């Protein structure tokens, strides 16, 4: 990562394209590279302010879509995606009004399983590959979850 930056999350696409979200002074920087030489990172400024984010590649028919879940400046978790590796971003979707520590798991068919920490619990919402909600907000872990990143 650039000097002073810290890697928040990373993923590799089905076509071996690597992406990582880096916190640089409270703004998310995307870095992209292609294996087998993932030492040549390309920087993409996102203009998205956050120091808590998760980046994932879409799968299946949506391979190449870069999905970013992050804590918004005013609080809560938002989700955006780009089809051109950070050149343009869709309008943010609010995943949770009060959550922190977002993470996303993407199925082979492109279904997005969003998780976040909120008031001692881990919450979840699920969206299909077209970003339509298929499971509304639910509690995955009811209590006792640490206020920390979700593995």
Short mmCIF file of C-alpha atoms in Angstrom, two decimals:
data_model
loop_
_atom_site.label_atom_id
_atom_site.label_comp_id
_atom_site.label_asym_id
_atom_site.label_seq_id
_atom_site.Cartn_x
_atom_site.Cartn_y
_atom_site.Cartn_z
CA UNK A 1 0.00 0.00 0.00
CA UNK A 2 1.06 3.63 -0.33
CA UNK A 3 2.99 5.17 2.54
CA UNK A 4 0.65 5.79 5.46
CA UNK A 5 -2.02 3.52 3.98
CA UNK A 6 -3.37 0.31 5.48
CA UNK A 7 -5.02 -2.55 3.61
CA UNK A 8 -8.60 -3.04 4.81
CA UNK A 9 -9.66 -5.92 2.58
CA UNK A 10 -8.66 -7.81 -0.57
CA UNK A 11 -10.05 -10.30 -3.09
CA UNK A 12 -9.09 -12.12 -6.29
CA UNK A 13 -11.48 -12.52 -9.25
CA UNK A 14 -12.18 -15.73 -11.14
CA UNK A 15 -9.81 -14.39 -13.83
CA UNK A 16 -7.00 -13.79 -11.28
CA UNK A 17 -7.41 -10.02 -11.09
CA UNK A 18 -6.57 -8.83 -7.56
CA UNK A 19 -8.19 -5.90 -5.80
CA UNK A 20 -7.60 -4.39 -2.40
CA UNK A 21 -9.22 -1.54 -0.50
CA UNK A 22 -6.68 0.68 1.23
CA UNK A 23 -7.39 3.37 3.83
CA UNK A 24 -5.34 6.47 2.99
CA UNK A 25 -6.11 9.29 5.40
CA UNK A 26 -9.76 8.25 5.76
CA UNK A 27 -10.42 7.75 2.04
CA UNK A 28 -10.66 4.42 0.26
CA UNK A 29 -8.11 3.79 -2.47
CA UNK A 30 -8.59 0.78 -4.73
CA UNK A 31 -5.48 -1.02 -5.88
CA UNK A 32 -5.63 -3.56 -8.70
CA UNK A 33 -3.15 -6.05 -10.13
CA UNK A 34 -3.13 -9.15 -12.31
CA UNK A 35 -1.59 -12.44 -11.23
CA UNK A 36 0.97 -13.93 -11.47
CA UNK A 37 2.71 -10.56 -10.98
CA UNK A 38 0.61 -8.91 -8.28
CA UNK A 39 3.49 -6.62 -7.38
CA UNK A 40 2.43 -4.07 -10.03
CA UNK A 41 -0.51 -2.39 -8.31
CA UNK A 42 -2.58 0.24 -10.14
CA UNK A 43 -4.14 2.92 -7.92
CA UNK A 44 -7.74 4.10 -8.35
CA UNK A 45 -9.00 6.94 -6.15
CA UNK A 46 -12.63 6.31 -5.19
CA UNK A 47 -13.57 9.61 -3.58
CA UNK A 48 -15.33 7.50 -0.91
CA UNK A 49 -14.55 8.52 2.67
CA UNK A 50 -14.23 5.62 5.09
CA UNK A 51 -11.62 3.83 7.18
CA UNK A 52 -13.69 0.63 7.51
CA UNK A 53 -14.45 -1.26 4.29
CA UNK A 54 -14.67 -4.63 2.56
CA UNK A 55 -14.01 -5.18 -1.16
CA UNK A 56 -15.11 -8.22 -3.16
CA UNK A 57 -15.38 -9.28 -6.79
CA UNK A 58 -18.71 -10.31 -8.23
CA UNK A 59 -18.91 -13.90 -9.41
CA UNK A 60 -20.59 -15.82 -12.19
CA UNK A 61 -22.20 -13.55 -14.77
CA UNK A 62 -21.06 -10.56 -12.73
CA UNK A 63 -17.37 -11.46 -12.64
CA UNK A 64 -15.45 -8.19 -12.94
CA UNK A 65 -17.89 -6.17 -10.82
CA UNK A 66 -16.06 -4.74 -7.82
CA UNK A 67 -18.30 -4.51 -4.75
CA UNK A 68 -17.44 -2.17 -1.89
CA UNK A 69 -19.20 -2.23 1.50
CA UNK A 70 -18.06 0.54 3.86
CA UNK A 71 -18.97 2.60 6.88
CA UNK A 72 -20.39 5.90 5.62
CA UNK A 73 -19.08 9.22 6.99
CA UNK A 74 -22.40 9.86 8.77
CA UNK A 75 -22.52 6.30 10.12
CA UNK A 76 -24.07 3.08 8.93
CA UNK A 77 -22.98 0.66 6.22
CA UNK A 78 -23.35 1.43 2.52
CA UNK A 79 -22.75 -0.68 -0.59
CA UNK A 80 -21.60 0.44 -4.03
CA UNK A 81 -20.17 -1.28 -7.08
CA UNK A 82 -18.16 -0.40 -10.16
CA UNK A 83 -18.06 -2.15 -13.51
CA UNK A 84 -14.89 -0.39 -14.67
CA UNK A 85 -12.52 -0.98 -11.76
CA UNK A 86 -13.29 2.25 -9.98
CA UNK A 87 -13.77 4.64 -12.90
CA UNK A 88 -17.44 5.16 -12.01
CA UNK A 89 -19.54 3.99 -9.07
CA UNK A 90 -23.25 3.32 -8.77
CA UNK A 91 -25.39 5.20 -6.25
CA UNK A 92 -24.87 3.96 -2.69
CA UNK A 93 -27.36 1.53 -1.15
CA UNK A 94 -27.77 1.70 2.63
CA UNK A 95 -27.23 -1.76 4.08
CA UNK A 96 -27.59 -0.68 7.73
CA UNK A 97 -28.25 2.70 9.30
CA UNK A 98 -26.18 1.91 12.41
CA UNK A 99 -23.68 -0.86 11.56
CA UNK A 100 -19.89 -1.00 11.52
CA UNK A 101 -17.25 -3.53 10.44
CA UNK A 102 -18.89 -4.60 7.16
CA UNK A 103 -17.94 -7.76 5.32
CA UNK A 104 -19.35 -9.39 2.19
CA UNK A 105 -19.33 -12.95 0.91
CA UNK A 106 -20.23 -13.43 -2.76
CA UNK A 107 -21.53 -16.81 -3.93
CA UNK A 108 -20.49 -18.39 -7.27
CA UNK A 109 -23.81 -17.16 -8.73
CA UNK A 110 -23.25 -13.56 -7.60
CA UNK A 111 -25.49 -13.55 -4.51
CA UNK A 112 -24.14 -11.04 -1.97
CA UNK A 113 -24.26 -11.94 1.74
CA UNK A 114 -23.62 -8.75 3.73
CA UNK A 115 -22.67 -8.90 7.42
CA UNK A 116 -21.94 -6.12 9.93
CA UNK A 117 -21.56 -5.56 13.65
CA UNK A 118 -24.27 -3.64 15.49
CA UNK A 119 -24.79 -3.28 19.27
CA UNK A 120 -23.11 -6.56 20.23
CA UNK A 121 -24.75 -8.57 17.44
CA UNK A 122 -23.81 -9.57 13.91
CA UNK A 123 -26.53 -8.68 11.42
CA UNK A 124 -27.00 -9.76 7.79
CA UNK A 125 -28.85 -8.92 4.58
CA UNK A 126 -28.75 -10.85 1.31
CA UNK A 127 -29.04 -9.48 -2.23
CA UNK A 128 -29.28 -11.40 -5.49
CA UNK A 129 -26.92 -10.77 -8.42
CA UNK A 130 -29.19 -7.92 -9.63
CA UNK A 131 -28.96 -6.19 -6.21
CA UNK A 132 -32.53 -7.08 -5.27
CA UNK A 133 -32.97 -7.89 -1.58
CA UNK A 134 -33.83 -11.57 -1.09
CA UNK A 135 -33.40 -11.74 2.69
CA UNK A 136 -34.16 -8.60 4.72
CA UNK A 137 -32.10 -7.60 7.73
CA UNK A 138 -31.75 -10.50 10.13
CA UNK A 139 -29.61 -11.37 13.13
CA UNK A 140 -26.85 -13.91 12.45
CA UNK A 141 -25.34 -13.78 15.98
CA UNK A 142 -27.70 -12.42 18.62
CA UNK A 143 -25.23 -11.25 21.28
CA UNK A 144 -21.69 -11.39 22.56
CA UNK A 145 -20.00 -10.37 19.30
CA UNK A 146 -16.89 -8.23 19.76
CA UNK A 147 -16.86 -4.71 18.31
CA UNK A 148 -14.21 -5.73 15.76
CA UNK A 149 -13.77 -6.85 12.16
CA UNK A 150 -15.75 -9.91 11.12
CA UNK A 151 -13.56 -12.69 9.72
#
